[in-house]
């Protein structure tokens, strides 16, 4: 399904698992402006090549070359590594990432590409803006709690990366020899671990506010319970990156701090009981610290990936 033999400047990587929305994602990439020197690589992570027909139909007449890869395992790291392999083998300078339940604004890729030389960053992130259906609660809409934005440190540096909207400079030395960890391919956090390795190798992560993608929030995710589980897993991931490098005393201290933060968040939620957004924000924050505490205490992680199209994060 690949067209044109000359290497493109950019590979746009797209991993999919049983989502019909991948066709809409691909259609949005056909509307990028100005039209980029890019090709699309789609990695199907299902055991059977269930997305092949859908991807082939979306590729017919598409303005960008499209390559379909079957990367089975129900392990998002396997699919991401298949895309990474293909991008490196193609000779492309850049690899951009978007998810199969997202659509890109026309200027998305141009904004990522413009930001990279301004900073010399190893990677550039853009925002993911949630699109809510009619059934979403009012507090969720006003708080935009499903939006994805970078977490920054006191000095303004981006601390954690994600692949739902990102550009990687494959020529940057901080990316040399890096892969997504298959051990995290079912629990999620494979992208967080990857980007932490990038920063540990001296690579900067920049942010491009104008590189916007939109993500429709399905009804099952427009619920406080889903947000709590998601943040709990995020806390587990972050603690799992810290714990192996820390001695017993530091792990105990970190667990104590996480427990104190859980208590503080519960207290804040109680004080804001009459304010749905304030209360739920405090609970969501508390779930993050509870996940960190669980990881430091040795509680096993769940494996959400591969269930009803749940993606790693």
mmCIF file of C-alpha atoms in Angstrom:
data_model
loop_
_atom_site.group_PDB
_atom_site.id
_atom_site.type_symbol
_atom_site.label_atom_id
_atom_site.label_comp_id
_atom_site.label_asym_id
_atom_site.label_seq_id
_atom_site.Cartn_x
_atom_site.Cartn_y
_atom_site.Cartn_z
ATOM 1 C CA UNK A 1 0.000 0.000 0.000
ATOM 2 C CA UNK A 2 3.074 2.230 -0.003
ATOM 3 C CA UNK A 3 3.301 4.834 -2.755
ATOM 4 C CA UNK A 4 6.420 6.755 -3.808
ATOM 5 C CA UNK A 5 9.894 5.385 -3.195
ATOM 6 C CA UNK A 6 11.617 8.621 -2.176
ATOM 7 C CA UNK A 7 12.019 9.054 1.587
ATOM 8 C CA UNK A 8 9.687 11.561 3.198
ATOM 9 C CA UNK A 9 10.757 14.145 5.753
ATOM 10 C CA UNK A 10 8.097 12.999 8.215
ATOM 11 C CA UNK A 11 6.466 9.692 9.077
ATOM 12 C CA UNK A 12 3.103 10.068 10.801
ATOM 13 C CA UNK A 13 2.687 7.081 13.108
ATOM 14 C CA UNK A 14 -0.738 5.763 13.990
ATOM 15 C CA UNK A 15 -1.351 2.670 16.131
ATOM 16 C CA UNK A 16 -4.813 1.123 16.060
ATOM 17 C CA UNK A 17 -6.740 -1.581 17.865
ATOM 18 C CA UNK A 18 -10.305 -2.337 16.717
ATOM 19 C CA UNK A 19 -11.348 1.284 16.320
ATOM 20 C CA UNK A 20 -13.424 2.346 13.320
ATOM 21 C CA UNK A 21 -12.398 5.935 14.097
ATOM 22 C CA UNK A 22 -8.974 5.301 12.560
ATOM 23 C CA UNK A 23 -10.560 6.142 9.185
ATOM 24 C CA UNK A 24 -11.594 9.580 10.460
ATOM 25 C CA UNK A 25 -8.101 10.124 11.855
ATOM 26 C CA UNK A 26 -6.588 9.319 8.470
ATOM 27 C CA UNK A 27 -9.073 11.603 6.715
ATOM 28 C CA UNK A 28 -8.004 14.505 8.947
ATOM 29 C CA UNK A 29 -4.374 13.877 7.971
ATOM 30 C CA UNK A 30 -5.413 14.285 4.354
ATOM 31 C CA UNK A 31 -6.511 17.848 5.164
ATOM 32 C CA UNK A 32 -3.179 18.987 6.616
ATOM 33 C CA UNK A 33 -2.118 22.366 5.282
ATOM 34 C CA UNK A 34 0.241 23.105 3.802
ATOM 35 C CA UNK A 35 0.447 19.543 2.513
ATOM 36 C CA UNK A 36 3.510 18.038 4.215
ATOM 37 C CA UNK A 37 6.309 15.933 2.809
ATOM 38 C CA UNK A 38 5.043 13.021 4.848
ATOM 39 C CA UNK A 39 3.784 9.479 4.761
ATOM 40 C CA UNK A 40 1.464 7.651 7.131
ATOM 41 C CA UNK A 41 2.339 4.354 8.803
ATOM 42 C CA UNK A 42 -0.536 2.511 10.489
ATOM 43 C CA UNK A 43 0.289 -0.363 12.877
ATOM 44 C CA UNK A 44 -2.604 -2.736 13.590
ATOM 45 C CA UNK A 45 -2.131 -4.273 17.055
ATOM 46 C CA UNK A 46 -4.945 -6.848 16.844
ATOM 47 C CA UNK A 47 -4.070 -10.558 16.650
ATOM 48 C CA UNK A 48 -5.878 -10.783 13.309
ATOM 49 C CA UNK A 49 -5.347 -7.977 10.757
ATOM 50 C CA UNK A 50 -8.789 -6.581 11.531
ATOM 51 C CA UNK A 51 -7.986 -3.004 10.510
ATOM 52 C CA UNK A 52 -6.513 -3.836 7.099
ATOM 53 C CA UNK A 53 -9.696 -3.339 5.097
ATOM 54 C CA UNK A 54 -10.576 -0.132 6.938
ATOM 55 C CA UNK A 55 -7.090 1.301 6.432
ATOM 56 C CA UNK A 56 -6.954 0.282 2.778
ATOM 57 C CA UNK A 57 -10.312 1.938 2.139
ATOM 58 C CA UNK A 58 -9.152 5.140 3.863
ATOM 59 C CA UNK A 59 -5.866 5.055 1.917
ATOM 60 C CA UNK A 60 -7.582 4.913 -1.459
ATOM 61 C CA UNK A 61 -7.181 8.360 -2.978
ATOM 62 C CA UNK A 62 -5.446 9.728 0.113
ATOM 63 C CA UNK A 63 -3.069 12.614 -0.697
ATOM 64 C CA UNK A 64 -0.312 11.060 1.446
ATOM 65 C CA UNK A 65 1.334 7.665 0.972
ATOM 66 C CA UNK A 66 0.025 5.084 3.452
ATOM 67 C CA UNK A 67 1.691 1.911 4.744
ATOM 68 C CA UNK A 68 -0.251 -0.697 6.714
ATOM 69 C CA UNK A 69 1.671 -2.870 9.189
ATOM 70 C CA UNK A 70 0.295 -5.828 11.093
ATOM 71 C CA UNK A 71 1.944 -5.711 14.528
ATOM 72 C CA UNK A 72 -0.068 -8.250 16.545
ATOM 73 C CA UNK A 73 0.183 -8.821 20.283
ATOM 74 C CA UNK A 74 -2.399 -6.608 22.022
ATOM 75 C CA UNK A 75 0.661 -4.806 23.301
ATOM 76 C CA UNK A 76 0.866 -1.128 22.379
ATOM 77 C CA UNK A 77 4.659 -1.112 22.670
ATOM 78 C CA UNK A 78 4.884 -3.735 19.919
ATOM 79 C CA UNK A 79 2.827 -1.513 17.615
ATOM 80 C CA UNK A 80 4.769 1.631 18.526
ATOM 81 C CA UNK A 81 8.086 -0.118 17.932
ATOM 82 C CA UNK A 82 6.876 -1.344 14.531
ATOM 83 C CA UNK A 83 6.158 2.268 13.573
ATOM 84 C CA UNK A 84 9.483 3.413 15.014
ATOM 85 C CA UNK A 85 11.310 0.722 13.036
ATOM 86 C CA UNK A 86 9.544 1.724 9.832
ATOM 87 C CA UNK A 87 10.300 5.409 10.363
ATOM 88 C CA UNK A 88 13.969 4.806 11.035
ATOM 89 C CA UNK A 89 14.279 2.449 8.062
ATOM 90 C CA UNK A 90 12.590 4.991 5.778
ATOM 91 C CA UNK A 91 15.262 7.625 6.354
ATOM 92 C CA UNK A 92 12.721 10.162 7.633
ATOM 93 C CA UNK A 93 14.049 12.913 9.889
ATOM 94 C CA UNK A 94 10.899 13.182 11.995
ATOM 95 C CA UNK A 95 8.255 10.860 13.437
ATOM 96 C CA UNK A 96 4.924 12.402 14.435
ATOM 97 C CA UNK A 97 2.374 10.548 16.562
ATOM 98 C CA UNK A 98 -1.397 10.756 16.708
ATOM 99 C CA UNK A 99 -3.936 8.332 18.208
ATOM 100 C CA UNK A 100 -6.634 6.420 16.345
ATOM 101 C CA UNK A 101 -9.439 8.233 18.215
ATOM 102 C CA UNK A 102 -8.135 11.709 17.406
ATOM 103 C CA UNK A 103 -8.363 14.127 14.483
ATOM 104 C CA UNK A 104 -5.714 16.666 13.535
ATOM 105 C CA UNK A 105 -6.374 20.338 12.895
ATOM 106 C CA UNK A 106 -5.083 21.377 9.433
ATOM 107 C CA UNK A 107 -2.100 23.235 10.905
ATOM 108 C CA UNK A 108 -1.185 20.495 13.393
ATOM 109 C CA UNK A 109 1.949 19.085 11.789
ATOM 110 C CA UNK A 110 3.191 22.454 10.527
ATOM 111 C CA UNK A 111 3.045 23.819 14.083
ATOM 112 C CA UNK A 112 5.039 20.873 15.464
ATOM 113 C CA UNK A 113 7.639 21.169 12.710
ATOM 114 C CA UNK A 114 7.963 24.938 13.196
ATOM 115 C CA UNK A 115 8.552 24.587 16.926
ATOM 116 C CA UNK A 116 11.309 21.978 16.711
ATOM 117 C CA UNK A 117 14.063 24.120 15.091
ATOM 118 C CA UNK A 118 13.174 27.018 17.399
ATOM 119 C CA UNK A 119 14.230 24.910 20.377
ATOM 120 C CA UNK A 120 16.429 22.137 18.991
ATOM 121 C CA UNK A 121 14.262 19.810 21.068
ATOM 122 C CA UNK A 122 14.399 16.048 20.777
ATOM 123 C CA UNK A 123 10.603 16.031 20.885
ATOM 124 C CA UNK A 124 7.729 18.487 20.655
ATOM 125 C CA UNK A 125 4.297 17.952 22.201
ATOM 126 C CA UNK A 126 0.978 19.519 21.249
ATOM 127 C CA UNK A 127 -2.288 19.778 23.164
ATOM 128 C CA UNK A 128 -5.118 17.258 22.925
ATOM 129 C CA UNK A 129 -8.496 18.972 23.256
ATOM 130 C CA UNK A 130 -11.419 16.853 24.391
ATOM 131 C CA UNK A 131 -14.724 16.950 22.502
ATOM 132 C CA UNK A 132 -17.638 16.045 24.765
ATOM 133 C CA UNK A 133 -20.947 14.520 23.803
ATOM 134 C CA UNK A 134 -24.307 15.765 25.031
ATOM 135 C CA UNK A 135 -24.349 13.366 27.984
ATOM 136 C CA UNK A 136 -21.133 14.617 29.587
ATOM 137 C CA UNK A 137 -21.607 16.275 33.015
ATOM 138 C CA UNK A 138 -21.405 20.044 33.231
ATOM 139 C CA UNK A 139 -18.437 20.010 35.623
ATOM 140 C CA UNK A 140 -16.500 17.885 33.149
ATOM 141 C CA UNK A 141 -17.193 20.264 30.286
ATOM 142 C CA UNK A 142 -16.280 23.393 32.231
ATOM 143 C CA UNK A 143 -13.150 21.842 33.728
ATOM 144 C CA UNK A 144 -12.022 20.169 30.481
ATOM 145 C CA UNK A 145 -10.583 17.393 32.595
ATOM 146 C CA UNK A 146 -9.934 15.099 29.616
ATOM 147 C CA UNK A 147 -7.624 17.560 27.865
ATOM 148 C CA UNK A 148 -3.992 16.439 27.624
ATOM 149 C CA UNK A 149 -1.261 18.999 28.266
ATOM 150 C CA UNK A 150 2.372 18.641 29.346
ATOM 151 C CA UNK A 151 3.355 18.586 33.017
ATOM 152 C CA UNK A 152 6.131 21.118 33.616
ATOM 153 C CA UNK A 153 8.626 21.530 36.426
ATOM 154 C CA UNK A 154 9.436 24.653 38.424
ATOM 155 C CA UNK A 155 11.881 25.769 35.753
ATOM 156 C CA UNK A 156 9.345 25.376 32.953
ATOM 157 C CA UNK A 157 10.879 22.218 31.534
ATOM 158 C CA UNK A 158 8.465 19.525 30.364
ATOM 159 C CA UNK A 159 8.691 16.562 32.748
ATOM 160 C CA UNK A 160 6.550 13.905 31.048
ATOM 161 C CA UNK A 161 5.852 13.141 27.406
ATOM 162 C CA UNK A 162 2.994 11.403 25.608
ATOM 163 C CA UNK A 163 2.420 9.985 22.137
ATOM 164 C CA UNK A 164 -1.140 11.214 21.619
ATOM 165 C CA UNK A 165 0.294 14.355 19.978
ATOM 166 C CA UNK A 166 4.043 14.446 19.531
ATOM 167 C CA UNK A 167 6.916 14.940 17.105
ATOM 168 C CA UNK A 168 10.264 13.186 17.535
ATOM 169 C CA UNK A 169 13.523 14.232 15.903
ATOM 170 C CA UNK A 170 14.942 10.852 14.919
ATOM 171 C CA UNK A 171 18.348 12.433 14.286
ATOM 172 C CA UNK A 172 18.665 13.684 17.863
ATOM 173 C CA UNK A 173 21.260 11.682 19.837
ATOM 174 C CA UNK A 174 18.903 11.399 22.828
ATOM 175 C CA UNK A 175 16.656 9.092 20.779
ATOM 176 C CA UNK A 176 19.437 6.811 19.590
ATOM 177 C CA UNK A 177 18.750 3.196 20.476
ATOM 178 C CA UNK A 178 15.521 3.938 22.364
ATOM 179 C CA UNK A 179 12.456 1.700 22.115
ATOM 180 C CA UNK A 180 9.089 1.430 23.796
ATOM 181 C CA UNK A 181 9.187 -1.074 26.648
ATOM 182 C CA UNK A 182 7.066 -4.182 25.872
ATOM 183 C CA UNK A 183 6.731 -4.812 29.616
ATOM 184 C CA UNK A 184 4.591 -1.664 29.756
ATOM 185 C CA UNK A 185 2.645 -2.448 26.622
ATOM 186 C CA UNK A 186 -0.427 -3.758 28.453
ATOM 187 C CA UNK A 187 -0.398 -1.627 31.595
ATOM 188 C CA UNK A 188 0.227 1.678 29.830
ATOM 189 C CA UNK A 189 2.941 4.191 30.609
ATOM 190 C CA UNK A 190 5.170 3.035 27.755
ATOM 191 C CA UNK A 191 5.257 6.546 26.319
ATOM 192 C CA UNK A 192 5.957 8.153 29.709
ATOM 193 C CA UNK A 193 8.907 5.792 30.187
ATOM 194 C CA UNK A 194 10.162 6.450 26.644
ATOM 195 C CA UNK A 195 10.175 10.209 27.060
ATOM 196 C CA UNK A 196 11.792 9.978 30.478
ATOM 197 C CA UNK A 197 14.622 8.067 28.808
ATOM 198 C CA UNK A 198 14.858 10.889 26.238
ATOM 199 C CA UNK A 199 15.247 13.550 28.932
ATOM 200 C CA UNK A 200 17.665 11.360 30.902
ATOM 201 C CA UNK A 201 19.815 11.230 27.755
ATOM 202 C CA UNK A 202 19.872 15.015 27.590
ATOM 203 C CA UNK A 203 17.000 15.613 25.197
ATOM 204 C CA UNK A 204 14.629 18.534 25.713
ATOM 205 C CA UNK A 205 10.868 18.228 25.247
ATOM 206 C CA UNK A 206 9.217 21.386 23.913
ATOM 207 C CA UNK A 207 5.566 22.416 23.592
ATOM 208 C CA UNK A 208 3.715 23.802 20.577
ATOM 209 C CA UNK A 209 0.403 25.294 21.718
ATOM 210 C CA UNK A 210 -0.880 25.632 18.149
ATOM 211 C CA UNK A 211 -0.359 21.960 17.235
ATOM 212 C CA UNK A 212 -3.886 20.894 18.153
ATOM 213 C CA UNK A 213 -5.574 17.537 17.862
ATOM 214 C CA UNK A 214 -9.120 16.775 19.014
ATOM 215 C CA UNK A 215 -10.270 13.644 20.818
ATOM 216 C CA UNK A 216 -13.927 12.687 21.132
ATOM 217 C CA UNK A 217 -14.729 11.439 24.638
ATOM 218 C CA UNK A 218 -17.000 8.362 24.390
ATOM 219 C CA UNK A 219 -19.755 7.887 26.980
ATOM 220 C CA UNK A 220 -17.848 5.255 28.966
ATOM 221 C CA UNK A 221 -14.985 7.712 29.491
ATOM 222 C CA UNK A 222 -17.224 10.651 30.376
ATOM 223 C CA UNK A 223 -17.406 9.388 33.955
ATOM 224 C CA UNK A 224 -15.572 10.164 37.177
ATOM 225 C CA UNK A 225 -14.745 6.482 37.690
ATOM 226 C CA UNK A 226 -12.849 6.301 34.400
ATOM 227 C CA UNK A 227 -10.867 9.432 35.262
ATOM 228 C CA UNK A 228 -9.975 8.052 38.690
ATOM 229 C CA UNK A 229 -8.739 4.776 37.219
ATOM 230 C CA UNK A 230 -6.739 6.624 34.581
ATOM 231 C CA UNK A 231 -5.022 8.873 37.088
ATOM 232 C CA UNK A 232 -4.377 5.952 39.418
ATOM 233 C CA UNK A 233 -2.490 4.201 36.609
ATOM 234 C CA UNK A 234 -0.598 7.405 35.853
ATOM 235 C CA UNK A 235 0.523 7.558 39.461
ATOM 236 C CA UNK A 236 1.674 3.952 39.294
ATOM 237 C CA UNK A 237 3.649 4.678 36.139
ATOM 238 C CA UNK A 238 5.435 7.706 37.551
ATOM 239 C CA UNK A 239 6.302 5.907 40.774
ATOM 240 C CA UNK A 240 7.574 2.895 38.816
ATOM 241 C CA UNK A 241 10.060 5.148 37.045
ATOM 242 C CA UNK A 242 11.295 6.589 40.332
ATOM 243 C CA UNK A 243 11.404 3.500 42.542
ATOM 244 C CA UNK A 244 14.179 1.456 40.836
ATOM 245 C CA UNK A 245 16.606 4.363 41.201
ATOM 246 C CA UNK A 246 15.800 5.012 44.863
ATOM 247 C CA UNK A 247 17.083 3.219 47.916
ATOM 248 C CA UNK A 248 14.751 1.818 50.609
ATOM 249 C CA UNK A 249 14.816 5.001 52.675
ATOM 250 C CA UNK A 250 13.846 7.201 49.731
ATOM 251 C CA UNK A 251 11.054 4.816 48.726
ATOM 252 C CA UNK A 252 9.645 4.831 52.258
ATOM 253 C CA UNK A 253 9.844 8.640 52.342
ATOM 254 C CA UNK A 254 8.137 8.863 48.944
ATOM 255 C CA UNK A 255 5.381 6.508 50.100
ATOM 256 C CA UNK A 256 4.830 8.641 53.185
ATOM 257 C CA UNK A 257 4.631 11.785 51.087
ATOM 258 C CA UNK A 258 2.168 10.135 48.696
ATOM 259 C CA UNK A 259 -0.021 9.035 51.627
ATOM 260 C CA UNK A 260 -0.005 12.583 52.989
ATOM 261 C CA UNK A 261 -1.010 13.949 49.590
ATOM 262 C CA UNK A 262 -3.854 11.426 49.342
ATOM 263 C CA UNK A 263 -5.124 12.612 52.723
ATOM 264 C CA UNK A 264 -4.801 16.259 51.706
ATOM 265 C CA UNK A 265 -6.731 15.641 48.489
ATOM 266 C CA UNK A 266 -9.502 13.844 50.375
ATOM 267 C CA UNK A 267 -9.671 16.767 52.758
ATOM 268 C CA UNK A 268 -9.890 19.227 49.872
ATOM 269 C CA UNK A 269 -12.639 17.154 48.263
ATOM 270 C CA UNK A 270 -14.602 17.199 51.513
ATOM 271 C CA UNK A 271 -14.275 20.965 51.841
ATOM 272 C CA UNK A 272 -15.476 21.402 48.255
ATOM 273 C CA UNK A 273 -18.298 18.898 48.468
ATOM 274 C CA UNK A 274 -20.815 21.422 47.130
ATOM 275 C CA UNK A 275 -18.627 22.278 44.110
ATOM 276 C CA UNK A 276 -18.643 19.313 41.677
ATOM 277 C CA UNK A 277 -15.627 20.505 39.692
ATOM 278 C CA UNK A 278 -13.498 21.417 42.713
ATOM 279 C CA UNK A 279 -14.440 18.222 44.555
ATOM 280 C CA UNK A 280 -13.785 15.965 41.587
ATOM 281 C CA UNK A 281 -10.516 17.667 40.683
ATOM 282 C CA UNK A 282 -9.307 16.949 44.216
ATOM 283 C CA UNK A 283 -10.414 13.317 43.960
ATOM 284 C CA UNK A 284 -8.695 12.902 40.597
ATOM 285 C CA UNK A 285 -5.502 14.372 42.030
ATOM 286 C CA UNK A 286 -5.824 12.065 45.005
ATOM 287 C CA UNK A 287 -6.127 9.061 42.679
ATOM 288 C CA UNK A 288 -2.786 10.026 41.135
ATOM 289 C CA UNK A 289 -1.061 9.985 44.534
ATOM 290 C CA UNK A 290 -2.883 6.807 45.555
ATOM 291 C CA UNK A 291 -1.540 5.110 42.430
ATOM 292 C CA UNK A 292 1.977 6.198 43.352
ATOM 293 C CA UNK A 293 1.478 4.878 46.883
ATOM 294 C CA UNK A 294 0.182 1.553 45.543
ATOM 295 C CA UNK A 295 3.188 1.178 43.260
ATOM 296 C CA UNK A 296 5.637 1.966 46.053
ATOM 297 C CA UNK A 297 3.827 -0.574 48.249
ATOM 298 C CA UNK A 298 4.185 -3.257 45.587
ATOM 299 C CA UNK A 299 0.552 -3.490 44.464
ATOM 300 C CA UNK A 300 0.377 -5.115 41.010
ATOM 301 C CA UNK A 301 -0.661 -3.046 38.001
ATOM 302 C CA UNK A 302 -3.783 -3.775 35.955
ATOM 303 C CA UNK A 303 -3.567 -4.440 32.204
ATOM 304 C CA UNK A 304 -6.209 -2.268 30.538
ATOM 305 C CA UNK A 305 -4.734 -2.279 27.035
ATOM 306 C CA UNK A 306 -6.506 -4.517 24.544
ATOM 307 C CA UNK A 307 -9.869 -4.245 26.321
ATOM 308 C CA UNK A 308 -12.520 -2.490 24.245
ATOM 309 C CA UNK A 309 -9.879 -0.542 22.349
ATOM 310 C CA UNK A 310 -8.266 0.913 25.452
ATOM 311 C CA UNK A 311 -4.956 2.456 24.497
ATOM 312 C CA UNK A 312 -1.744 2.656 26.443
ATOM 313 C CA UNK A 313 -0.780 5.930 28.001
#
